[in-house]
Coordinates of C-alpha atoms in Angstrom, one line a residue:
X1 CA 18.3 -25.2 -16.1
X2 CA 20.9 -25.8 -18.6
X3 CA 24.1 -27.9 -18.5
X4 CA 26.6 -29.1 -20.3
X5 CA 27.8 -33.1 -21.6
X6 CA 31.0 -33.1 -23.6
X7 CA 29.8 -30.5 -26.8
X8 CA 26.1 -31.0 -26.5
X9 CA 23.5 -29.3 -24.3
X10 CA 20.4 -30.6 -22.7
X11 CA 17.4 -28.9 -21.1
X12 CA 17.3 -30.3 -17.8
X13 CA 13.5 -29.1 -17.0
X14 CA 11.2 -30.0 -14.7
X15 CA 9.1 -33.3 -16.5
X16 CA 7.3 -33.7 -13.5
X17 CA 5.8 -30.4 -13.9
X18 CA 6.3 -30.7 -17.5
X19 CA 2.6 -30.3 -20.5
X20 CA 5.3 -32.4 -22.2
X21 CA 8.4 -34.6 -21.8
X22 CA 10.0 -36.4 -24.0
X23 CA 12.5 -38.8 -23.2
X24 CA 15.3 -41.0 -24.3
X25 CA 13.0 -40.9 -27.9
X26 CA 14.6 -43.0 -30.2
X27 CA 13.4 -44.0 -33.6
X28 CA 14.8 -46.4 -35.8
X29 CA 13.7 -47.5 -39.5
X30 CA 15.1 -50.9 -40.1
X31 CA 19.1 -51.3 -39.1
X32 CA 18.9 -47.3 -39.6
X33 CA 18.7 -44.8 -36.6
X34 CA 16.9 -42.0 -37.5
X35 CA 15.9 -40.5 -34.0
X36 CA 19.2 -40.6 -31.1
X37 CA 18.0 -39.9 -27.3
X38 CA 16.2 -37.0 -27.7
X39 CA 15.3 -35.5 -24.9
X40 CA 13.1 -32.7 -24.2
X41 CA 9.9 -30.2 -21.9
X42 CA 7.9 -28.4 -22.7
X43 CA 5.7 -26.1 -20.6
X44 CA 1.8 -24.0 -20.8
X45 CA 2.5 -20.9 -22.3
X46 CA 6.4 -21.9 -23.8
X47 CA 7.2 -21.6 -27.8
X48 CA 9.8 -23.6 -28.7
X49 CA 11.7 -24.0 -31.5
X50 CA 13.0 -27.2 -33.5
X51 CA 15.9 -26.3 -35.9
X52 CA 18.8 -28.0 -37.4
X53 CA 18.9 -29.2 -41.8
X54 CA 17.0 -31.5 -44.1
X55 CA 17.5 -34.6 -42.2
X56 CA 18.3 -33.6 -38.6
X57 CA 15.1 -35.4 -37.4
X58 CA 12.4 -32.2 -37.1
X59 CA 9.7 -33.2 -38.5
X60 CA 9.7 -37.0 -37.3
X61 CA 10.1 -35.8 -33.5
X62 CA 7.6 -33.7 -34.0
X63 CA 5.5 -36.7 -36.1
X64 CA 6.2 -39.4 -32.7
X65 CA 4.1 -37.0 -30.1
X66 CA 1.2 -37.8 -32.5
X67 CA 2.2 -41.3 -33.0
X68 CA 2.7 -40.7 -36.3
X69 CA 5.5 -42.4 -37.7
X70 CA 5.9 -44.6 -40.8
X71 CA 5.1 -47.4 -40.8
X72 CA 7.9 -50.3 -39.4
X73 CA 9.7 -47.5 -37.7
X74 CA 10.5 -48.6 -33.9
X75 CA 10.8 -46.3 -31.5
X76 CA 11.4 -46.9 -27.9
X77 CA 12.0 -44.3 -24.8
X78 CA 8.8 -41.9 -23.7
X79 CA 6.0 -39.2 -24.8
X80 CA 4.5 -38.3 -21.5
X81 CA 1.9 -35.6 -22.0
X82 CA -0.1 -33.9 -19.5
X83 CA 1.4 -36.9 -17.9
X84 CA -0.1 -40.2 -19.9
X85 CA 2.8 -41.9 -21.7
X86 CA 2.0 -41.7 -25.1
X87 CA 4.1 -44.4 -26.5
X88 CA 1.8 -46.8 -24.6
X89 CA -1.2 -45.8 -26.1
X90 CA -3.2 -47.8 -28.3
X91 CA -4.1 -45.9 -32.4
X92 CA -7.8 -45.4 -31.2
X93 CA -6.5 -44.0 -28.4
X94 CA -3.9 -41.6 -30.1
X95 CA -7.3 -40.6 -33.0
X96 CA -8.8 -38.8 -29.3
X97 CA -5.7 -36.7 -28.6
X98 CA -4.4 -35.9 -32.1
X99 CA -7.2 -33.0 -33.1
X100 CA -8.7 -32.2 -29.2
X101 CA -5.6 -32.2 -27.0
X102 CA -2.9 -31.6 -29.6
X103 CA -3.1 -29.8 -33.1
X104 CA -1.0 -30.1 -35.5
X105 CA -0.3 -27.3 -38.7
X106 CA 1.1 -28.8 -41.3
X107 CA 4.3 -27.1 -44.0
X108 CA 1.8 -27.6 -47.1
X109 CA -1.8 -26.6 -46.9
X110 CA -3.1 -27.4 -49.7
X111 CA -1.9 -31.1 -49.4
X112 CA -3.0 -30.9 -46.1
X113 CA -6.9 -29.8 -46.9
X114 CA -9.3 -31.6 -49.3
X115 CA -9.9 -29.8 -52.2
X116 CA -13.3 -31.1 -52.6
X117 CA -14.8 -30.0 -48.7
X118 CA -15.5 -26.2 -48.3
X119 CA -13.7 -25.2 -45.1
X120 CA -16.3 -24.9 -43.2
X121 CA -16.8 -28.7 -43.5
X122 CA -13.2 -28.9 -42.9
X123 CA -12.9 -27.3 -39.5
X124 CA -16.3 -28.4 -38.8
X125 CA -15.1 -32.3 -39.2
X126 CA -12.8 -32.2 -36.4
X127 CA -15.9 -31.5 -33.7
X128 CA -17.9 -33.5 -34.7
X129 CA -14.8 -36.2 -34.4
X130 CA -14.4 -35.4 -31.0
X131 CA -17.4 -34.1 -29.4
X132 CA -20.3 -35.3 -32.0
X133 CA -23.4 -33.4 -31.4
X134 CA -24.9 -31.0 -35.1
X135 CA -23.9 -30.3 -38.3
X136 CA -25.7 -26.4 -37.6
X137 CA -23.2 -27.2 -33.8
X138 CA -20.0 -27.8 -35.8
X139 CA -20.7 -25.6 -38.0
X140 CA -20.9 -22.8 -35.4
X141 CA -17.6 -23.7 -33.5
X142 CA -16.2 -23.5 -37.3
X143 CA -17.2 -20.2 -37.8
X144 CA -16.1 -19.3 -34.4
X145 CA -12.0 -20.5 -35.1
X146 CA -12.6 -19.3 -38.5
X147 CA -13.2 -15.8 -36.8
X148 CA -10.3 -16.8 -34.5
X149 CA -7.6 -16.8 -36.8
X150 CA -8.3 -14.1 -38.5
X151 CA -10.8 -14.7 -41.9
X152 CA -14.3 -13.5 -40.8
X153 CA -17.8 -14.4 -42.0
X154 CA -18.3 -11.3 -44.6
X155 CA -15.4 -12.8 -46.4
X156 CA -15.2 -16.1 -46.1
X157 CA -18.1 -17.4 -45.7
X158 CA -18.0 -21.4 -44.7
X159 CA -18.8 -22.5 -48.2
X160 CA -15.6 -21.3 -49.7
X161 CA -13.4 -24.1 -51.0
X162 CA -9.0 -24.2 -50.3
X163 CA -8.5 -23.0 -54.1
X164 CA -10.4 -19.9 -54.0
X165 CA -8.3 -18.3 -51.2
X166 CA -4.6 -17.6 -51.3
X167 CA -1.9 -19.6 -49.2
X168 CA -1.8 -17.2 -46.3
X169 CA -6.1 -17.5 -46.0
X170 CA -5.3 -21.6 -46.4
X171 CA -2.8 -21.7 -43.5
X172 CA -5.1 -19.7 -41.8
X173 CA -7.5 -22.2 -42.7
X174 CA -5.0 -25.2 -41.8
X175 CA -4.9 -23.6 -37.9
X176 CA -8.4 -22.9 -37.5
X177 CA -8.3 -26.7 -38.2
X178 CA -5.7 -27.4 -35.2
X179 CA -7.3 -24.7 -32.8
X180 CA -11.1 -25.4 -32.7
X181 CA -11.2 -27.6 -29.8
X182 CA -8.4 -25.3 -28.1
X183 CA -5.8 -27.5 -27.8
X184 CA -2.8 -27.3 -25.1
X185 CA -0.3 -28.5 -27.3
X186 CA 0.1 -27.2 -31.2
X187 CA 2.9 -28.4 -33.5
X188 CA 3.6 -26.6 -36.3
X189 CA 5.9 -27.8 -38.6
X190 CA 7.0 -24.9 -41.7
X191 CA 3.9 -22.9 -41.3
X192 CA 5.3 -19.8 -43.6
X193 CA 7.5 -22.0 -45.7
X194 CA 6.0 -21.1 -48.3
X195 CA 4.9 -17.7 -47.4
X196 CA 5.6 -13.8 -48.3
X197 CA 7.0 -11.4 -45.7
X198 CA 4.0 -9.5 -44.5
X199 CA 2.4 -13.1 -44.7
X200 CA 4.5 -15.2 -42.4
X201 CA 4.1 -12.1 -39.9
X202 CA 0.3 -11.8 -39.8
X203 CA 0.5 -15.6 -38.8
X204 CA 3.7 -16.3 -36.2
X205 CA 2.0 -13.4 -33.8
X206 CA -1.3 -15.1 -34.7
X207 CA 0.4 -18.7 -33.3
X208 CA 1.7 -16.8 -30.4
X209 CA -1.9 -14.7 -29.7
X210 CA -3.2 -18.5 -29.9
X211 CA -0.5 -19.8 -27.6
X212 CA -0.7 -16.7 -24.8
X213 CA -5.0 -16.8 -25.2
X214 CA -5.3 -20.6 -24.7
X215 CA -2.0 -21.0 -22.3
X216 CA -1.2 -23.6 -24.6
X217 CA 2.4 -25.0 -26.0
X218 CA 4.1 -24.1 -29.6
X219 CA 6.3 -26.6 -30.6
X220 CA 7.5 -24.9 -34.4
X221 CA 9.7 -26.6 -36.4
X222 CA 12.1 -24.3 -39.6
X223 CA 14.8 -24.6 -40.6
X224 CA 14.6 -20.5 -40.9
X225 CA 16.6 -19.4 -38.3
X226 CA 15.2 -15.9 -38.1
X227 CA 11.8 -16.9 -38.1
X228 CA 12.3 -19.2 -34.7
X229 CA 14.6 -16.6 -32.9
X230 CA 11.7 -14.1 -34.0
X231 CA 8.7 -15.9 -32.0
X232 CA 10.8 -19.3 -29.6
X233 CA 11.3 -18.9 -26.2
X234 CA 13.6 -21.9 -25.9
X235 CA 15.3 -23.7 -29.2
X236 CA 16.7 -26.8 -29.4
X237 CA 19.2 -27.7 -32.5
X238 CA 18.9 -31.1 -34.9
X239 CA 21.3 -33.2 -36.5
X240 CA 21.8 -36.1 -37.4
X241 CA 18.2 -37.5 -35.5
X242 CA 20.5 -36.0 -31.6
X243 CA 19.5 -32.3 -30.2
X244 CA 23.0 -31.2 -29.9
X245 CA 22.1 -28.1 -28.6
X246 CA 19.5 -26.6 -26.3
X247 CA 18.1 -23.8 -24.2
X248 CA 17.4 -19.8 -23.9
X249 CA 16.9 -18.8 -27.7
X250 CA 18.9 -16.2 -26.6
X251 CA 22.2 -17.6 -25.0
X252 CA 21.6 -20.2 -28.2
X253 CA 24.1 -21.0 -31.1
X254 CA 27.4 -21.7 -29.1
X255 CA 28.1 -24.9 -30.1
X256 CA 30.1 -25.2 -33.3
X257 CA 26.7 -27.0 -35.2
X258 CA 25.1 -24.6 -34.2
X259 CA 26.9 -21.5 -35.5
X260 CA 27.5 -22.6 -39.2
X261 CA 23.8 -23.0 -39.5
X262 CA 24.0 -18.8 -38.2
X263 CA 27.0 -18.3 -40.5
X264 CA 24.3 -19.8 -43.9
X265 CA 21.8 -18.0 -42.8
X266 CA 24.1 -15.0 -43.2
X267 CA 26.1 -15.9 -46.6
X268 CA 26.3 -13.5 -48.7
X269 CA 26.8 -15.9 -52.6
X270 CA 30.4 -14.0 -54.0
X271 CA 29.7 -12.4 -57.0
X272 CA 32.4 -12.4 -59.6
X273 CA 31.1 -10.7 -62.7
X274 CA 27.9 -8.5 -63.6
X275 CA 25.6 -8.1 -65.7
X276 CA 27.2 -6.7 -69.5
X277 CA 24.6 -3.4 -69.6
X278 CA 26.2 -2.1 -73.2
X279 CA 24.2 -5.3 -74.8
X280 CA 20.8 -5.4 -75.7
X281 CA 18.1 -6.4 -73.2
X282 CA 18.2 -10.1 -73.0
X283 CA 14.6 -10.6 -72.1
X284 CA 12.3 -7.5 -72.6
X285 CA 8.8 -6.9 -71.5
X286 CA 6.6 -3.3 -72.8
X287 CA 3.8 -2.8 -70.6
X288 CA 2.4 -6.1 -70.3
X289 CA -1.2 -6.6 -69.5
X290 CA -2.8 -9.8 -68.5
X291 CA -6.2 -10.4 -67.3
X292 CA -8.4 -12.7 -66.7
X293 CA -12.2 -13.1 -67.2
X294 CA -15.3 -11.8 -64.2
X295 CA -17.8 -14.8 -63.0
X296 CA -20.1 -15.0 -65.3
X297 CA -23.6 -14.2 -63.8
X298 CA -27.2 -15.0 -65.2
X299 CA -25.4 -15.9 -68.5
X300 CA -23.6 -12.1 -68.2
X301 CA -19.5 -12.3 -67.7
X302 CA -18.5 -10.4 -64.6
X303 CA -15.0 -7.2 -64.6
X304 CA -12.3 -9.3 -66.0
X305 CA -9.4 -9.5 -63.2
X306 CA -5.9 -7.4 -64.4
X307 CA -3.5 -9.5 -62.7
X308 CA -0.7 -7.6 -64.3
X309 CA -1.5 -4.4 -65.5
X310 CA 1.3 -2.1 -67.8
X311 CA 4.3 -3.3 -66.0
X312 CA 7.6 -3.3 -68.6
X313 CA 11.2 -4.1 -67.4
X314 CA 14.5 -5.4 -68.8
X315 CA 17.0 -7.9 -68.0
X316 CA 20.7 -7.3 -69.6
X317 CA 23.3 -10.4 -70.3
X318 CA 24.7 -12.1 -66.6
X319 CA 22.5 -9.5 -64.7
X320 CA 20.2 -11.2 -61.6
X321 CA 16.7 -9.4 -61.3
X322 CA 14.8 -9.9 -58.5
X323 CA 11.0 -9.9 -58.2
X324 CA 9.6 -9.5 -54.9
X325 CA 5.9 -8.9 -53.6
X326 CA 3.1 -10.4 -51.5
X327 CA 1.1 -13.7 -52.6
X328 CA -1.9 -12.0 -54.9
X329 CA 0.7 -9.3 -56.2
X330 CA 1.0 -10.7 -60.2
X331 CA 4.7 -12.2 -59.1
X332 CA 3.9 -15.8 -60.9
X333 CA 1.1 -14.5 -63.3
X334 CA 4.1 -12.3 -65.0
X335 CA 6.3 -14.9 -64.6
X336 CA 4.0 -17.3 -66.5
X337 CA 3.5 -14.4 -69.4
X338 CA 7.5 -14.0 -69.5
X339 CA 8.2 -17.3 -70.1
X340 CA 5.2 -17.3 -72.7
X341 CA 2.6 -19.9 -71.0
X342 CA 0.2 -17.0 -71.1
X343 CA -0.5 -14.9 -73.9
X344 CA -0.6 -11.6 -72.7
X345 CA -4.4 -8.7 -73.5
X346 CA -1.7 -6.0 -73.8
X347 CA 2.4 -5.6 -74.6
X348 CA 4.3 -7.6 -75.7
X349 CA 7.5 -9.8 -74.7
X350 CA 11.0 -9.7 -76.7
X351 CA 13.5 -12.6 -75.8
X352 CA 17.1 -11.7 -77.2
X353 CA 15.5 -8.9 -79.1
X354 CA 12.5 -11.3 -80.6
X355 CA 9.5 -11.6 -79.8
X356 CA 8.6 -14.4 -78.0
X357 CA 4.6 -15.7 -76.9
X358 CA 3.5 -19.3 -77.1
X359 CA 3.7 -18.8 -80.8
X360 CA 8.0 -19.0 -80.6
X361 CA 9.8 -21.4 -82.7
X362 CA 11.5 -24.1 -80.6
X363 CA 15.0 -22.2 -81.5
X364 CA 14.0 -19.2 -79.7
X365 CA 12.2 -20.8 -76.6
X366 CA 15.1 -22.5 -75.6
X367 CA 16.5 -19.1 -74.6
X368 CA 14.3 -19.3 -71.9
X369 CA 14.6 -21.8 -68.7
X370 CA 12.7 -22.4 -65.6
X371 CA 13.9 -23.7 -62.4
X372 CA 10.7 -24.3 -59.7
X373 CA 10.2 -24.3 -56.4
X374 CA 10.1 -27.9 -55.5
X375 CA 11.4 -30.2 -58.3
X376 CA 9.9 -32.7 -57.0
X377 CA 6.4 -31.6 -58.2
X378 CA 8.0 -30.8 -61.8
X379 CA 10.2 -34.3 -62.1
X380 CA 8.0 -37.3 -63.3
X381 CA 9.8 -40.5 -60.1
X382 CA 9.2 -42.8 -62.5
X383 CA 12.2 -41.0 -65.1
X384 CA 16.3 -41.5 -64.3
X385 CA 18.4 -38.5 -64.3
X386 CA 19.3 -38.5 -67.8
X387 CA 15.5 -38.5 -69.2
X388 CA 14.5 -35.3 -66.9
X389 CA 17.6 -34.0 -67.9
X390 CA 17.3 -34.7 -71.2
X391 CA 14.1 -33.5 -71.6
X392 CA 14.2 -29.7 -73.1
X393 CA 16.8 -31.7 -75.7
X394 CA 13.7 -31.4 -77.7
X395 CA 14.1 -27.8 -78.6
X396 CA 17.2 -27.9 -80.4
X397 CA 17.4 -27.7 -84.1
X398 CA 19.5 -30.9 -84.7
X399 CA 19.1 -34.5 -83.6
X400 CA 22.1 -35.8 -80.9
X401 CA 22.9 -39.4 -80.9
X402 CA 22.3 -41.2 -77.4
X403 CA 26.3 -41.1 -76.8
X404 CA 25.7 -37.4 -77.9
X405 CA 22.6 -36.9 -75.7
X406 CA 24.6 -38.9 -72.5
X407 CA 27.7 -36.9 -72.8
X408 CA 25.1 -32.9 -72.8
X409 CA 23.3 -34.8 -69.0
X410 CA 26.9 -35.9 -67.7
X411 CA 28.1 -32.5 -68.5
X412 CA 25.1 -30.5 -67.0
X413 CA 25.6 -32.6 -64.3
X414 CA 29.1 -31.6 -63.7
X415 CA 28.2 -28.0 -64.4
X416 CA 26.0 -28.2 -61.1
X417 CA 28.0 -30.3 -59.3
X418 CA 26.9 -33.5 -58.7
X419 CA 29.0 -36.8 -60.6
X420 CA 28.3 -38.3 -64.1
X421 CA 27.9 -41.7 -63.0
X422 CA 24.2 -40.8 -61.1
X423 CA 22.4 -40.3 -64.4
X424 CA 21.1 -43.5 -64.2
X425 CA 19.6 -42.8 -60.5
X426 CA 15.8 -41.7 -59.4
X427 CA 14.4 -38.4 -58.0
X428 CA 13.7 -40.2 -54.4
X429 CA 17.3 -41.0 -54.0
X430 CA 18.4 -37.6 -53.8
X431 CA 18.2 -34.7 -51.1
X432 CA 15.9 -32.0 -51.6
X433 CA 19.2 -30.1 -52.2
X434 CA 20.5 -32.6 -54.9
X435 CA 17.0 -32.2 -56.7
X436 CA 17.5 -28.9 -56.8
X437 CA 20.8 -28.9 -58.9
X438 CA 19.2 -31.5 -61.0
X439 CA 16.4 -29.1 -61.7
X440 CA 19.1 -26.3 -62.3
X441 CA 20.9 -28.7 -64.9
X442 CA 18.0 -29.5 -66.9
X443 CA 17.4 -25.8 -66.6
X444 CA 21.2 -26.0 -67.8
X445 CA 21.6 -28.4 -70.6
X446 CA 19.8 -26.6 -73.7
X447 CA 22.6 -23.3 -73.1
X448 CA 19.7 -20.6 -72.4
X449 CA 20.1 -17.0 -71.4
X450 CA 18.1 -16.7 -69.1
X451 CA 17.0 -18.6 -66.5
X452 CA 13.5 -17.9 -64.5
X453 CA 13.6 -19.2 -60.6
X454 CA 10.6 -19.1 -58.9
X455 CA 10.7 -19.3 -54.7
X456 CA 13.7 -22.6 -55.7
X457 CA 15.2 -21.5 -52.4
X458 CA 12.5 -20.9 -50.0
X459 CA 11.9 -24.8 -49.4
X460 CA 15.6 -25.6 -48.6
X461 CA 17.5 -25.3 -45.2
X462 CA 19.5 -22.6 -44.3
X463 CA 22.7 -24.6 -45.7
X464 CA 21.5 -26.0 -48.3
X465 CA 20.0 -22.8 -49.9
X466 CA 23.6 -21.2 -49.2
X467 CA 25.0 -24.0 -51.0
X468 CA 22.7 -23.2 -53.9
X469 CA 22.8 -19.6 -54.1
X470 CA 27.1 -19.8 -54.1
X471 CA 26.4 -22.4 -57.2
X472 CA 23.5 -19.7 -59.2
X473 CA 26.4 -17.2 -58.8
X474 CA 28.8 -19.2 -59.9
X475 CA 26.9 -20.2 -63.1
X476 CA 26.4 -16.6 -63.9
X477 CA 29.2 -15.6 -62.7
X478 CA 31.3 -18.6 -65.5
X479 CA 28.3 -18.9 -68.7
X480 CA 27.0 -15.0 -68.7
X481 CA 23.3 -16.4 -67.5
X482 CA 20.9 -14.3 -66.2
X483 CA 18.3 -14.7 -64.0
X484 CA 14.9 -13.0 -62.9
X485 CA 14.7 -14.4 -59.2
X486 CA 11.1 -14.7 -57.9
X487 CA 11.1 -14.7 -54.1
X488 CA 9.3 -13.8 -50.9
X489 CA 12.9 -14.0 -49.2
X490 CA 14.3 -10.3 -49.1
X491 CA 17.5 -11.6 -47.4
X492 CA 17.9 -13.9 -50.2
X493 CA 16.9 -11.2 -52.4
X494 CA 19.1 -8.6 -50.9
X495 CA 21.7 -10.8 -50.8
X496 CA 21.9 -12.3 -54.6
X497 CA 20.4 -9.8 -56.7
X498 CA 21.7 -6.9 -58.7
X499 CA 18.8 -5.4 -59.0
X500 CA 15.1 -5.6 -57.4
X501 CA 11.7 -5.2 -58.9
X502 CA 8.8 -4.6 -55.9
X503 CA 5.8 -5.8 -57.2
X504 CA 2.2 -4.8 -55.8
X505 CA -1.3 -5.3 -57.1
X506 CA -0.5 -6.3 -60.7
X507 CA 2.4 -3.5 -60.7
X508 CA 5.6 -2.4 -60.5
X509 CA 5.5 -0.1 -57.8
X510 CA 9.9 0.6 -57.4
X511 CA 12.7 -0.5 -58.8
X512 CA 16.2 0.0 -58.2
X513 CA 19.5 -1.1 -57.2
X514 CA 19.1 -3.7 -55.0
X515 CA 21.3 -2.2 -51.8
X516 CA 20.2 1.0 -52.8
X517 CA 16.0 0.0 -52.8
X518 CA 17.1 -1.9 -49.1
X519 CA 19.2 1.1 -48.0
X520 CA 16.5 3.9 -49.1
X521 CA 13.1 2.5 -50.4
X522 CA 11.0 5.2 -52.1
X523 CA 8.0 3.0 -51.5
X524 CA 5.8 2.4 -48.5
X525 CA 5.2 -0.5 -49.3
X526 CA 9.0 -1.5 -50.0
X527 CA 9.1 -0.1 -46.1
X528 CA 6.4 -2.2 -45.3
X529 CA 8.3 -5.6 -46.9
X530 CA 11.5 -4.9 -45.8
X531 CA 10.5 -4.5 -42.5
X532 CA 8.7 -7.6 -42.0
X533 CA 11.4 -9.7 -43.7
X534 CA 12.9 -11.9 -40.2
X535 CA 16.6 -11.4 -39.0
X536 CA 17.8 -13.2 -36.7
X537 CA 20.5 -10.2 -35.1
X538 CA 17.4 -8.1 -34.5
X539 CA 15.4 -11.2 -33.4
X540 CA 17.9 -11.8 -30.8
X541 CA 18.8 -8.4 -29.6
X542 CA 14.5 -7.3 -29.1
X543 CA 15.2 -10.6 -27.2
X544 CA 18.0 -10.3 -25.1

């Protein structure tokens, strides 16, 4: 039943019969409220999607269920799981619940997995922690869990390490850890953010299948409305630490804030300029080959692995080109080669009409800059914004005075919509969207001709993502900037780019104007990627 109270909606299911019942949960850190009177119920076999902007309280709600709140946090309310109030349990008692009765899948498996432990030992560790027994018995259970999540023994032996797997495979290991003891509740916090569309579809299908087979329940925390609409039975929309809307997925999104999220998810940046097709290419690759040595066996090197195979492309001034493909398709290797971070074994790269390689002079290298997926990983947390943004200035031939340097930093910040007063602050003092603006300012400060963006908006919620895409479009129009936009998000690529390149197994299998490729893809692989792209309208239509 859904009942309205003012502008909010609350789900009033039977808390006594529910697998999980959260009642008026509030969390504060010091004098700052984080969660405010959060109430929801979840029954066996159900999938609950929790959506909202960054800072809305989605992840904090999930962590509160597991008793993993930050140090100094104070909580009130009731979290009842299988009839037991978890808020009254000691840490030792909670440890017996985590992993055995409630499994958790975190957003980034590379940080959740131990890099020095094999995948078999990491899954088996949960078994031995909760059930004891021998290592052989635990590894046998780990083997069954890995088989169940699609990592068969013939291809993925227990002695593999996380770094030997792709992103999707690592996420499957994280899911195996969460489900090895068949918990009644699985909590997945942004489990598909960094995955390509086909791997994302596989992971979501896997989670749904596990819930169905074990009669368990799933809480899916995500900023991707289309993903949630495609899998969730019910959705809770959060803002400022409170649930403002909750109900059946097909009947949801009636609150103005929820409708605003939907509008942001579907928003297409307005392009006022366009590429200069009469000018020479600003970036060009001709038959580029990038290989890596094969593993050595008995003092002999195995056959080389060709990650990029005779790829050719051009980017015109002011043109926005998308590069899409699954994990392992060669996108990142090609990008590193185009950025002259790696030397190709064949072919050549030209920037502004000049040969471009790791030995290129600074005056040429400044013409291309990069913006990465996670600015927190590319920022030194001890540096101020001024030092971070000014870092590329060493590529300029002329030396700048401190006043000139600061003036350039302030101008770059103003270009990305940040006030000059933030120059003395540190990265941790900003939101995710603001940090990404700082990363863009750092790329702009040396006045490049082309910027490579590697998954630059994949970790942002729909509202912040729309703002960053609008910013990128405006900068391209005003400054004549060209972009190489590498992404697994086909929806973003469709709305932003002029042309799209589709990469598979190290080759460009299709390229063309974005509208034409999406309307009538010529290659079956392109059609597969487009079909796997989550669509909010399609998901709600199918579930209606």
